[in-house]
XYZ file of C-alpha atoms in Angstrom:
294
model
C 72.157 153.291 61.302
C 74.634 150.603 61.039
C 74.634 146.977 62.370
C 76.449 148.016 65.681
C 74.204 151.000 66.393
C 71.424 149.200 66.213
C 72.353 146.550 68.292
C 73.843 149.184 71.265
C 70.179 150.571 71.054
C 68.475 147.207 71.038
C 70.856 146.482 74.505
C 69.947 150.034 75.580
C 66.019 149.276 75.296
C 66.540 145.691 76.940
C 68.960 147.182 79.707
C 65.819 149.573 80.896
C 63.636 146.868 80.867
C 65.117 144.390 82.918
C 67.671 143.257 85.419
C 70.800 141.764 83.730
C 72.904 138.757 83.862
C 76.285 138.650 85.235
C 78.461 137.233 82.714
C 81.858 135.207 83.818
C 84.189 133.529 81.325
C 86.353 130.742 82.286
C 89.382 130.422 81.024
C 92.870 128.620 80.842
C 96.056 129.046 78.807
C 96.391 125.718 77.855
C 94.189 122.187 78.137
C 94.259 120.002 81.092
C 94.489 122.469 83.694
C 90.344 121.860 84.829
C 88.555 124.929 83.516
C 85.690 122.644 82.603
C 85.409 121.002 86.240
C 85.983 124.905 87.711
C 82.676 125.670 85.414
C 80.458 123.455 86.480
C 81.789 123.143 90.548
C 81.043 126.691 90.436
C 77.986 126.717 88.786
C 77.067 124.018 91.643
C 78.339 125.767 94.305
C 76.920 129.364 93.164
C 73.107 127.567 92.817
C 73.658 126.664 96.636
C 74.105 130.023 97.527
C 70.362 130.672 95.420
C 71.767 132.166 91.888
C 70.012 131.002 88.931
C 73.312 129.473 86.878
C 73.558 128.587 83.293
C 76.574 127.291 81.541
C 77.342 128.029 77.859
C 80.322 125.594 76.685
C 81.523 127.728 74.385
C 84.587 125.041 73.813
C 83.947 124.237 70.258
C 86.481 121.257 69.987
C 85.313 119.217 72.998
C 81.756 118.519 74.835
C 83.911 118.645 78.025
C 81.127 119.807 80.232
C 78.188 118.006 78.732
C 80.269 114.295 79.414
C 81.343 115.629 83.461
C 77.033 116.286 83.533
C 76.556 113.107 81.730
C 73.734 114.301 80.133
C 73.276 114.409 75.848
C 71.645 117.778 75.074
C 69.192 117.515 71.796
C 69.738 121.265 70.920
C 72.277 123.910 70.553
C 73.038 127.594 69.943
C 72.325 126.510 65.865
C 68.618 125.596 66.288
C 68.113 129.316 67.586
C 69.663 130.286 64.454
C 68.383 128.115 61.709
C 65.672 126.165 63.476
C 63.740 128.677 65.152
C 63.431 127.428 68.286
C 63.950 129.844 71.740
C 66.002 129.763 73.908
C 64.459 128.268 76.761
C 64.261 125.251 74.285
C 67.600 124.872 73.724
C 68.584 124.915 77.483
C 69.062 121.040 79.131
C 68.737 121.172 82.831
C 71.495 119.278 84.801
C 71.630 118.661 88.932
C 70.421 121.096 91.001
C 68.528 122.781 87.869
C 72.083 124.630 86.481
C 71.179 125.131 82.801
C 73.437 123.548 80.266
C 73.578 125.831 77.020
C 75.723 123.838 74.297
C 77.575 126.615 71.893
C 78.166 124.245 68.783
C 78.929 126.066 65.807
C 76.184 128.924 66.781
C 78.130 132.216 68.281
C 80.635 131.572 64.887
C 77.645 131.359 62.222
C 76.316 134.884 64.446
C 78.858 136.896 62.204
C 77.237 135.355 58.823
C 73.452 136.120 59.780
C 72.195 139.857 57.924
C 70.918 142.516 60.396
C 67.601 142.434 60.516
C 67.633 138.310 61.424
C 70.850 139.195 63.637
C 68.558 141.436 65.747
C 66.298 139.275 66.257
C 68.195 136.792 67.134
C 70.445 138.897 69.706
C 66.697 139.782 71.228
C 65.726 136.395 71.553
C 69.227 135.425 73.148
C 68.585 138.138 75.463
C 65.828 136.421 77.194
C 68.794 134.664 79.092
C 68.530 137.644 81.196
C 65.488 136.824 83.002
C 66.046 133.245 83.394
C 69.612 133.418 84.871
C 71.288 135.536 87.461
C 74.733 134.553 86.479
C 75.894 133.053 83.061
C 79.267 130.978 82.987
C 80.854 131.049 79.603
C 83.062 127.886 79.675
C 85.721 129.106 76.532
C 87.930 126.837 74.370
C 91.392 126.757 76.180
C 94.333 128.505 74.687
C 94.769 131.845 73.188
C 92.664 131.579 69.828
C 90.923 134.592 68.602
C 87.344 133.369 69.820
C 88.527 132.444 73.210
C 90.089 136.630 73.475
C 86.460 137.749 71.848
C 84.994 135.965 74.411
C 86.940 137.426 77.437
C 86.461 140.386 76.319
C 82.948 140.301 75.808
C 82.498 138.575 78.983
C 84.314 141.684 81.146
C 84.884 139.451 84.148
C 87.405 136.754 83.542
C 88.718 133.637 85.433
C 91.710 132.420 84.767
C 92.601 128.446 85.736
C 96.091 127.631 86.488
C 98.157 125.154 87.779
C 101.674 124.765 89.108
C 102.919 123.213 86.242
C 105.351 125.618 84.602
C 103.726 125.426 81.297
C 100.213 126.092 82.417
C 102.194 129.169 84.130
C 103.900 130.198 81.091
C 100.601 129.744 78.689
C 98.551 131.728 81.103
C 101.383 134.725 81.228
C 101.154 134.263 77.628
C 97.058 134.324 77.201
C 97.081 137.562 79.247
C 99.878 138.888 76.941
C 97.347 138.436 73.798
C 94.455 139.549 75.863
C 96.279 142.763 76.750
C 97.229 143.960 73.293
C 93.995 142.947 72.092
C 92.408 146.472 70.725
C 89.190 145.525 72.447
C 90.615 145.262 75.949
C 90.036 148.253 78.262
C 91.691 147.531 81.770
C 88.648 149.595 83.127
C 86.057 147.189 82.272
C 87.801 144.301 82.784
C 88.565 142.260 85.346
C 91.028 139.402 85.945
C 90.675 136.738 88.933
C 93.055 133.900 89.186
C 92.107 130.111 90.620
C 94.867 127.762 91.461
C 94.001 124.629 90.677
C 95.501 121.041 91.297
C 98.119 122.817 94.028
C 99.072 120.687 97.409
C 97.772 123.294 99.218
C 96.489 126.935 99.902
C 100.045 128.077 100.283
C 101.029 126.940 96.882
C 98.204 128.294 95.258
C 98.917 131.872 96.814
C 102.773 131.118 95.711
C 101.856 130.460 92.456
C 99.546 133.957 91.980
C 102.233 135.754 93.659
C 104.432 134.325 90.985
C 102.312 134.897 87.853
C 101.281 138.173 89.499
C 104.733 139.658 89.591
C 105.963 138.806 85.494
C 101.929 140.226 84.663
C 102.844 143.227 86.911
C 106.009 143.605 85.727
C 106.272 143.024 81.621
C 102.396 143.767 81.210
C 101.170 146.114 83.568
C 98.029 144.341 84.017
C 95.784 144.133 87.399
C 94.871 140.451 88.203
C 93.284 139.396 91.733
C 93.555 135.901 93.411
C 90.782 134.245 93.698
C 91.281 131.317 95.673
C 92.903 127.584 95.046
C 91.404 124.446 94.536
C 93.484 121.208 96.072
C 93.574 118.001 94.174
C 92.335 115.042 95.755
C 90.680 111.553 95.003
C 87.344 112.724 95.310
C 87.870 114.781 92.060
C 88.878 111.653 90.406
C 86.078 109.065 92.093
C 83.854 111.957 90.660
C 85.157 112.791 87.434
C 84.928 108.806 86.329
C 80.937 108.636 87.396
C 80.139 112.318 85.321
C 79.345 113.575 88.678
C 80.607 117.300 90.300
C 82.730 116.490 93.661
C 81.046 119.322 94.904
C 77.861 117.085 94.764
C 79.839 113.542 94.589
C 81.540 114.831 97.904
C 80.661 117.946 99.316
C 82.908 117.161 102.350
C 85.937 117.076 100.115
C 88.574 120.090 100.617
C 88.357 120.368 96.768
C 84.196 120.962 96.998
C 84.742 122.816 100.235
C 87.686 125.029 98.011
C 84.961 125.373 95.376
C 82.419 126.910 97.845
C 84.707 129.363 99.465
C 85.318 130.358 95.729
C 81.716 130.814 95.012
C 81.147 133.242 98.093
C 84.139 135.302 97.392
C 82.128 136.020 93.834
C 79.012 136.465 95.639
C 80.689 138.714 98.073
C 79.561 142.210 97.599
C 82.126 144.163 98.837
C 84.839 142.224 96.877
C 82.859 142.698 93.848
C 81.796 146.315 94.004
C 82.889 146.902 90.723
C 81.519 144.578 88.817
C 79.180 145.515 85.777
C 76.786 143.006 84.774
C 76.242 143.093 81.233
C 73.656 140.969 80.337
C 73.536 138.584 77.063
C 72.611 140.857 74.538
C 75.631 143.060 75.482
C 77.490 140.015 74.701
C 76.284 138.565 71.219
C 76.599 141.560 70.031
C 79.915 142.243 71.079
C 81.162 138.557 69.447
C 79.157 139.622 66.371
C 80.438 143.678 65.917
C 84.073 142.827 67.261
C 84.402 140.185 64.614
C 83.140 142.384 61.879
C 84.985 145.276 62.867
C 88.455 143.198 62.701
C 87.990 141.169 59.722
C-alpha cells in the first residue's frame, strides 16, 4: 500500500468515526485587498451564530492575523511535527474563544516527514475535527503553488476582491491557475466571491457581475456572490487597536456586512452542496498532491 492509500483509509476510518469539519479557504489574487480581516470578521461573526471556529494562517510570509488578534502564539504547526506536542497545544485562543492555529513552516515540512510518522501525524491533526465545526484556512495571497494546493484541498473557496482593477485582474487571473490546475474538479469545488472595500452593495454586485462574466466567458468556471463588505472608519479605528470591527463596532455596516455574510454560509439551503471534509482529508491532500507533482 502506498503513502496515499494509506492515508485515504486512515480518512476513511476517521470519517466513520466522527462528524467532520467544514473546511473554507480564504483567498485573494493579490495583497491588500483584506483577506486577513475577512478571516477573522468571519470567524467572529460565524462563533455568534454558535460554530466552533478555528483559524489556520496558512500565510507563510506575514503573521497578518496573529497582529489584527494582537495576541503572540508560543506554538505552531512545527511543534506537532518535531516537538511532539498535540494539537490542542498548539491552538491560542483569541476573543470570543475562535482558535488561532499559526501554519509556520509546518504544512511545507508535511511533504519531507516518511509514512509511518506522516500518519501519525495526519491522525493527530485530525483531532481538529472534534474541536471545531468550521476551520478557516487564511492562504498566502497570490497565485503560488501552495496557495492553489490549498484551495483545492480546502473544496470551498472564498475569493476577496476589490474594485480596484488590479485586484480584478489578479483574481481573474488566480481562478485562471486554479482552473487548469490538474487537481481541480468543478464538482467538488466551489467558488464564492466577497466584495470588499466597495461604496456600496451595488458596487459590490457590479463588480461580481463583472468578474463573473470574463470567468464565464474565457474560463467556464461557476463562481457565486457572496455578499460585499463596505469600507468605513470603523475598520480603520479597529484595525489600529488589533481589534475585529465586528467586535470594535458591531453597529458598523462593515460588521453588520460581515454578519449577513456569515448567515448566508450558515444558510442551509444555499449550501446544500457543500461536503465537509474534515482535516485529515486535507493534510493529506497538501502532502499526496505535492508528491504526486514533484
Amino acid at each position: 500500500m502506498d503513502q496515499a492509500e494509506q492515508l485515504r483509509s486512515i480518512i476513511k476510518a476517521n470519517n466513520i468515526q466522527k462528524s467532520l469539519a467544514r473546511v473554507i479557504a480564504v483567498t485573494s489574487g493579490k495583497g491588500g485587498v483584506g483577506k486577513s480581516s475577512t478571516s477573522i470578521n468571519l470567524a467572529i461573526q460565524l462563533r455568534k451564530l454558535g460554530q466552533r471556529v478555528i483559524i489556520l494562517d496558512a500565510d507563510f510570509g506575514l503573521a497578518n492575523i496573529e497582529i489584527m488578534f494582537g495576541i503572540m502564539p508560543k506554538n505552531n504547526l512545527s511543534d506537532v511535527i518535531y516537538q511532539g506536542k498535540s494539537i490542542s497545544e498548539i491552538i491560542t485562543w483569541g476573543p470570543m474563544e475562535v482558535g488561532f492555529i499559526s501554519g509556520g513552516s509546518g504544512i511545507a515540512e508535511l511533504s519531507n516527514l516518511s509514512r509511518n510518522y506522516l500518519v501519525s501525524i495526519i491522525r493527530n491533526l485530525s483531532e481538529l475535527d472534534s474541536i471545531a465545526d468550521i476551520i478557516i484556512v487564511d492562504t498566502g495571497a497570490g497565485i503560488s503553488d501552495a496557495v492553489l494546493e490549498f484551495l483545492i484541498a480546502s473544496g470551498e473557496i472564498l475569493l476577496v476582491t476589490t474594485p480596484e482593477p488590479t485586484s480584478i485582474t489578479d483574481s481573474y487571473s488566480l481562478m485562471k491557475a486554479l482552473g487548469n490546475h490538474p487537481g481541480f474538479f468543478q464538482q467538488t469545488s466551489q467558488v464564492k466571491v466577497i466584495a470588499n472595500k466597495v461604496e456600496s452593495h451595488n458596487e459590490g454586485q457590479a463588480l461580481f457581475d463583472k468578474l463573473n462574466a470574463v470567468v464565464g466567458r474565457y474560463l467556464k468556471l461557476p463562481i457565486t456572490y457572496l455578499g460585499a463588505v463596505p469600507w468605513d472608519n470603523h475598520l480603520t479605528k479597529a484595525v489600529m487597536q488589533q481589534m475585529p470591527v465586528s467586535l470594535h463596532a458591531p453597529g458598523a455596516k462593515s460588521a453588520q456586512a460581515y454578519e449577513a455574510i456569515a448567515a448566508k454560509l450558515m444558510n442551509k439551503e444555499l449550501n446544500r452542496n457543500v461536503t465537509k471534509r474534515g482535516m485529515a482529508a486535507f493534510f493529506s491532500y497538501i502532502v499526496t498532491g505535492r508528491k504526486n507533482n514533484d
